[in-house]
GROMACS .gro file of C-alpha atoms in nm:
model
  237
    1UNK     CA    1   7.916  15.167  13.249
    2UNK     CA    2   8.147  14.943  13.044
    3UNK     CA    3   8.087  14.638  12.829
    4UNK     CA    4   8.231  14.414  13.101
    5UNK     CA    5   7.977  14.548  13.350
    6UNK     CA    6   7.700  14.451  13.107
    7UNK     CA    7   7.854  14.117  13.010
    8UNK     CA    8   7.632  13.899  13.237
    9UNK     CA    9   7.319  14.050  13.082
   10UNK     CA   10   7.451  13.995  12.730
   11UNK     CA   11   7.550  13.637  12.810
   12UNK     CA   12   7.195  13.571  12.927
   13UNK     CA   13   7.063  13.721  12.603
   14UNK     CA   14   7.315  13.520  12.403
   15UNK     CA   15   7.189  13.204  12.572
   16UNK     CA   16   6.836  13.267  12.446
   17UNK     CA   17   6.964  13.357  12.102
   18UNK     CA   18   7.169  13.037  12.089
   19UNK     CA   19   6.880  12.828  12.221
   20UNK     CA   20   6.644  12.960  11.954
   21UNK     CA   21   6.910  12.924  11.684
   22UNK     CA   22   6.992  12.563  11.771
   23UNK     CA   23   6.628  12.469  11.817
   24UNK     CA   24   6.529  12.636  11.491
   25UNK     CA   25   6.821  12.475  11.306
   26UNK     CA   26   6.732  12.129  11.439
   27UNK     CA   27   6.369  12.168  11.332
   28UNK     CA   28   6.467  12.316  10.996
   29UNK     CA   29   6.714  12.033  10.933
   30UNK     CA   30   6.458  11.760  11.002
   31UNK     CA   31   6.200  11.934  10.782
   32UNK     CA   32   6.452  12.003  10.505
   33UNK     CA   33   6.576  11.644  10.488
   34UNK     CA   34   6.226  11.496  10.501
   35UNK     CA   35   6.061  11.733  10.254
   36UNK     CA   36   6.367  11.744  10.028
   37UNK     CA   37   6.385  11.365   9.998
   38UNK     CA   38   6.008  11.340   9.948
   39UNK     CA   39   6.032  11.609   9.680
   40UNK     CA   40   6.286  11.403   9.485
   41UNK     CA   41   6.085  11.079   9.463
   42UNK     CA   42   5.887  10.972   9.158
   43UNK     CA   43   5.548  10.964   9.330
   44UNK     CA   44   5.361  11.273   9.198
   45UNK     CA   45   5.137  11.298   9.506
   46UNK     CA   46   5.433  11.309   9.746
   47UNK     CA   47   5.618  11.554   9.522
   48UNK     CA   48   5.311  11.778   9.510
   49UNK     CA   49   5.278  11.771   9.890
   50UNK     CA   50   5.644  11.868   9.929
   51UNK     CA   51   5.605  12.146   9.673
   52UNK     CA   52   5.301  12.286   9.854
   53UNK     CA   53   5.490  12.299  10.183
   54UNK     CA   54   5.789  12.470  10.023
   55UNK     CA   55   5.583  12.730   9.842
   56UNK     CA   56   5.365  12.809  10.144
   57UNK     CA   57   5.642  12.854  10.399
   58UNK     CA   58   5.882  13.028  10.160
   59UNK     CA   59   5.601  13.267  10.074
   60UNK     CA   60   5.516  13.381  10.428
   61UNK     CA   61   5.726  13.614  10.642
   62UNK     CA   62   5.884  13.444  10.943
   63UNK     CA   63   5.798  13.746  11.159
   64UNK     CA   64   5.428  13.733  11.066
   65UNK     CA   65   5.424  13.355  11.116
   66UNK     CA   66   5.574  13.402  11.461
   67UNK     CA   67   5.313  13.664  11.548
   68UNK     CA   68   5.038  13.431  11.425
   69UNK     CA   69   5.166  13.142  11.637
   70UNK     CA   70   5.202  13.359  11.947
   71UNK     CA   71   4.897  13.588  11.921
   72UNK     CA   72   4.644  13.427  11.683
   73UNK     CA   73   4.684  13.055  11.753
   74UNK     CA   74   4.559  13.087  12.115
   75UNK     CA   75   4.244  13.260  11.985
   76UNK     CA   76   4.182  12.982  11.733
   77UNK     CA   77   4.270  12.677  11.943
   78UNK     CA   78   4.267  12.802  12.301
   79UNK     CA   79   4.623  12.678  12.344
   80UNK     CA   80   4.890  12.935  12.426
   81UNK     CA   81   5.234  12.878  12.277
   82UNK     CA   82   5.538  12.976  12.480
   83UNK     CA   83   5.734  13.263  12.320
   84UNK     CA   84   6.056  13.064  12.276
   85UNK     CA   85   5.869  12.770  12.123
   86UNK     CA   86   5.677  13.003  11.891
   87UNK     CA   87   6.006  13.156  11.776
   88UNK     CA   88   6.169  12.817  11.716
   89UNK     CA   89   5.864  12.689  11.530
   90UNK     CA   90   5.830  12.997  11.307
   91UNK     CA   91   6.199  13.013  11.216
   92UNK     CA   92   6.230  12.636  11.172
   93UNK     CA   93   5.927  12.613  10.942
   94UNK     CA   94   6.043  12.907  10.733
   95UNK     CA   95   6.409  12.809  10.697
   96UNK     CA   96   6.316  12.442  10.656
   97UNK     CA   97   6.136  12.530  10.334
   98UNK     CA   98   6.452  12.684  10.188
   99UNK     CA   99   6.657  12.392  10.315
  100UNK     CA  100   6.422  12.144  10.148
  101UNK     CA  101   6.499  12.295   9.809
  102UNK     CA  102   6.870  12.271   9.891
  103UNK     CA  103   6.833  11.901   9.973
  104UNK     CA  104   6.625  11.828   9.663
  105UNK     CA  105   6.873  12.011   9.439
  106UNK     CA  106   7.171  11.831   9.592
  107UNK     CA  107   7.005  11.492   9.541
  108UNK     CA  108   6.924  11.576   9.179
  109UNK     CA  109   7.286  11.688   9.127
  110UNK     CA  110   7.424  11.341   9.204
  111UNK     CA  111   7.537  11.193   8.870
  112UNK     CA  112   7.279  10.971   8.703
  113UNK     CA  113   7.540  10.699   8.666
  114UNK     CA  114   7.548  10.659   9.044
  115UNK     CA  115   7.175  10.592   9.054
  116UNK     CA  116   7.198  10.348   8.764
  117UNK     CA  117   7.476  10.161   8.944
  118UNK     CA  118   7.255  10.115   9.252
  119UNK     CA  119   6.978   9.977   9.029
  120UNK     CA  120   7.225   9.736   8.871
  121UNK     CA  121   7.329   9.621   9.219
  122UNK     CA  122   6.962   9.551   9.298
  123UNK     CA  123   6.954   9.793   9.592
  124UNK     CA  124   6.622   9.891   9.744
  125UNK     CA  125   6.517  10.258   9.719
  126UNK     CA  126   6.603  10.308  10.086
  127UNK     CA  127   6.947  10.151  10.041
  128UNK     CA  128   7.013  10.365   9.735
  129UNK     CA  129   6.930  10.683   9.919
  130UNK     CA  130   7.106  10.596  10.245
  131UNK     CA  131   7.422  10.432  10.112
  132UNK     CA  132   7.492  10.606   9.780
  133UNK     CA  133   7.286  10.915   9.701
  134UNK     CA  134   7.274  11.097  10.036
  135UNK     CA  135   7.647  11.062  10.122
  136UNK     CA  136   7.735  11.234   9.792
  137UNK     CA  137   7.458  11.491   9.815
  138UNK     CA  138   7.545  11.570  10.178
  139UNK     CA  139   7.875  11.732  10.083
  140UNK     CA  140   7.690  11.963   9.843
  141UNK     CA  141   7.421  12.050  10.098
  142UNK     CA  142   7.653  12.163  10.376
  143UNK     CA  143   7.766  12.505  10.245
  144UNK     CA  144   7.406  12.614  10.191
  145UNK     CA  145   7.301  12.468  10.525
  146UNK     CA  146   7.573  12.680  10.686
  147UNK     CA  147   7.438  12.994  10.519
  148UNK     CA  148   7.083  12.909  10.627
  149UNK     CA  149   7.198  12.854  10.986
  150UNK     CA  150   7.356  13.200  10.989
  151UNK     CA  151   7.044  13.354  10.838
  152UNK     CA  152   6.829  13.183  11.099
  153UNK     CA  153   7.053  13.312  11.377
  154UNK     CA  154   7.028  13.666  11.244
  155UNK     CA  155   6.656  13.626  11.191
  156UNK     CA  156   6.619  13.536  11.558
  157UNK     CA  157   6.670  13.906  11.640
  158UNK     CA  158   6.297  13.962  11.577
  159UNK     CA  159   6.196  13.735  11.868
  160UNK     CA  160   6.241  14.031  12.099
  161UNK     CA  161   5.906  14.152  11.960
  162UNK     CA  162   5.729  13.874  12.152
  163UNK     CA  163   5.922  13.952  12.472
  164UNK     CA  164   6.195  13.689  12.444
  165UNK     CA  165   6.502  13.816  12.631
  166UNK     CA  166   6.747  13.757  12.350
  167UNK     CA  167   7.046  13.974  12.257
  168UNK     CA  168   6.836  14.234  12.077
  169UNK     CA  169   6.591  14.256  12.368
  170UNK     CA  170   6.879  14.306  12.611
  171UNK     CA  171   7.033  14.576  12.390
  172UNK     CA  172   6.700  14.757  12.365
  173UNK     CA  173   6.649  14.748  12.741
  174UNK     CA  174   6.998  14.873  12.817
  175UNK     CA  175   6.964  15.151  12.561
  176UNK     CA  176   6.640  15.261  12.730
  177UNK     CA  177   6.775  15.258  13.084
  178UNK     CA  178   7.134  15.372  13.027
  179UNK     CA  179   7.085  15.600  12.727
  180UNK     CA  180   7.410  15.470  12.575
  181UNK     CA  181   7.282  15.357  12.236
  182UNK     CA  182   7.625  15.305  12.080
  183UNK     CA  183   7.750  15.074  12.356
  184UNK     CA  184   7.425  14.878  12.377
  185UNK     CA  185   7.406  14.790  12.008
  186UNK     CA  186   7.781  14.759  11.948
  187UNK     CA  187   7.797  14.495  12.219
  188UNK     CA  188   7.504  14.313  12.060
  189UNK     CA  189   7.675  14.322  11.719
  190UNK     CA  190   7.992  14.172  11.868
  191UNK     CA  191   7.797  13.891  12.035
  192UNK     CA  192   7.606  13.809  11.715
  193UNK     CA  193   7.934  13.801  11.522
  194UNK     CA  194   8.090  13.561  11.773
  195UNK     CA  195   7.793  13.325  11.754
  196UNK     CA  196   7.806  13.334  11.373
  197UNK     CA  197   8.176  13.245  11.373
  198UNK     CA  198   8.116  12.950  11.606
  199UNK     CA  199   7.841  12.819  11.378
  200UNK     CA  200   8.064  12.860  11.072
  201UNK     CA  201   8.347  12.676  11.246
  202UNK     CA  202   8.132  12.367  11.303
  203UNK     CA  203   7.988  12.380  10.951
  204UNK     CA  204   8.336  12.392  10.801
  205UNK     CA  205   8.442  12.098  11.017
  206UNK     CA  206   8.143  11.902  10.886
  207UNK     CA  207   8.233  12.000  10.527
  208UNK     CA  208   8.591  11.876  10.567
  209UNK     CA  209   8.471  11.550  10.719
  210UNK     CA  210   8.221  11.494  10.437
  211UNK     CA  211   8.492  11.562  10.177
  212UNK     CA  212   8.729  11.317  10.344
  213UNK     CA  213   8.465  11.045  10.345
  214UNK     CA  214   8.420  11.095   9.972
  215UNK     CA  215   8.795  11.098   9.907
  216UNK     CA  216   8.798  11.471   9.834
  217UNK     CA  217   9.051  11.575  10.096
  218UNK     CA  218   9.217  11.905   9.995
  219UNK     CA  219   9.570  11.886   9.865
  220UNK     CA  220   9.844  11.988  10.102
  221UNK     CA  221   9.975  12.339  10.038
  222UNK     CA  222  10.295  12.355   9.836
  223UNK     CA  223  10.601  12.455  10.035
  224UNK     CA  224  10.760  12.777   9.926
  225UNK     CA  225  11.134  12.800   9.944
  226UNK     CA  226  11.463  12.763   9.777
  227UNK     CA  227  11.383  12.424   9.625
  228UNK     CA  228  11.083  12.560   9.435
  229UNK     CA  229  11.276  12.862   9.313
  230UNK     CA  230  11.560  12.636   9.202
  231UNK     CA  231  11.320  12.404   9.023
  232UNK     CA  232  11.159  12.696   8.841
  233UNK     CA  233  11.496  12.831   8.734
  234UNK     CA  234  11.608  12.488   8.628
  235UNK     CA  235  11.295  12.437   8.423
  236UNK     CA  236  11.341  12.766   8.248
  237UNK     CA  237  11.704  12.699   8.164
   0.00000   0.00000   0.00000
C-alpha cells in the first residue's frame, strides 16, 4: 500500500484538520481583538475583566478544556456539543487568550505621540483606535498571529481523542489496520507541514500588505554585477 493509495483518506482527514484550524483561528481572532482592545482601555473594570479571561484560559490546558466541553458539559447542562464544535471552541478560547496579550502589547507599543496627535485632532476614542492606533499595531500583531495559527493547527492533533476524523485519527486508524506505522505517520507529518506552509504564506502576504499601507515596503534588493564591483574598486582607489 502506497501513499497515493491512502491519499483520499488523508485528504478527508486534512479537511477536518483545516476546518478546525480555520474555525479555531476565526474564534481566537475575534476574542483576541475584543479582549486585547478592552484590556488596553483606561476603565479598570473592563481591564480587570479582560485580565481574568486571559489568566483563566491561558492557565487551563486546551486538551482538558476540550474534554470538559465534550464530556462534562452535557452532564451539567444536558446539551451535547458536537465534537468538531467542541474542538473549535476549546482551541479558540485557549489561543484567543494568548492572542489578546499580543493585541494589547501591540497597541501599547504604538508611540505615545500618535495617541497625543489624535487627542489634538479631537478624535473620538473609537476614531483613534480605528483610524490611527490599530493600523499601526496591526503590522506588529501579524507575526505573532501567524505563530499562534500554526500552534493552533498543530494543537488540533489532539481532537482525534474525541473521535474527530482528522489527520492524526486517520494515521492512527491506518497504522492499526495496515501495520505500517512509518508510512501512516510520515504521511500525516507531510500533510501537516503542507497546511502549515499554506497558513504561513497567507500570513506573510498580510504582513507585506500591512507594511505597504504604513509606507514600510521593503527596499528592492541591490543588483550584483560588474557595475557594483567597479564602483567598489573606484571608491577604494
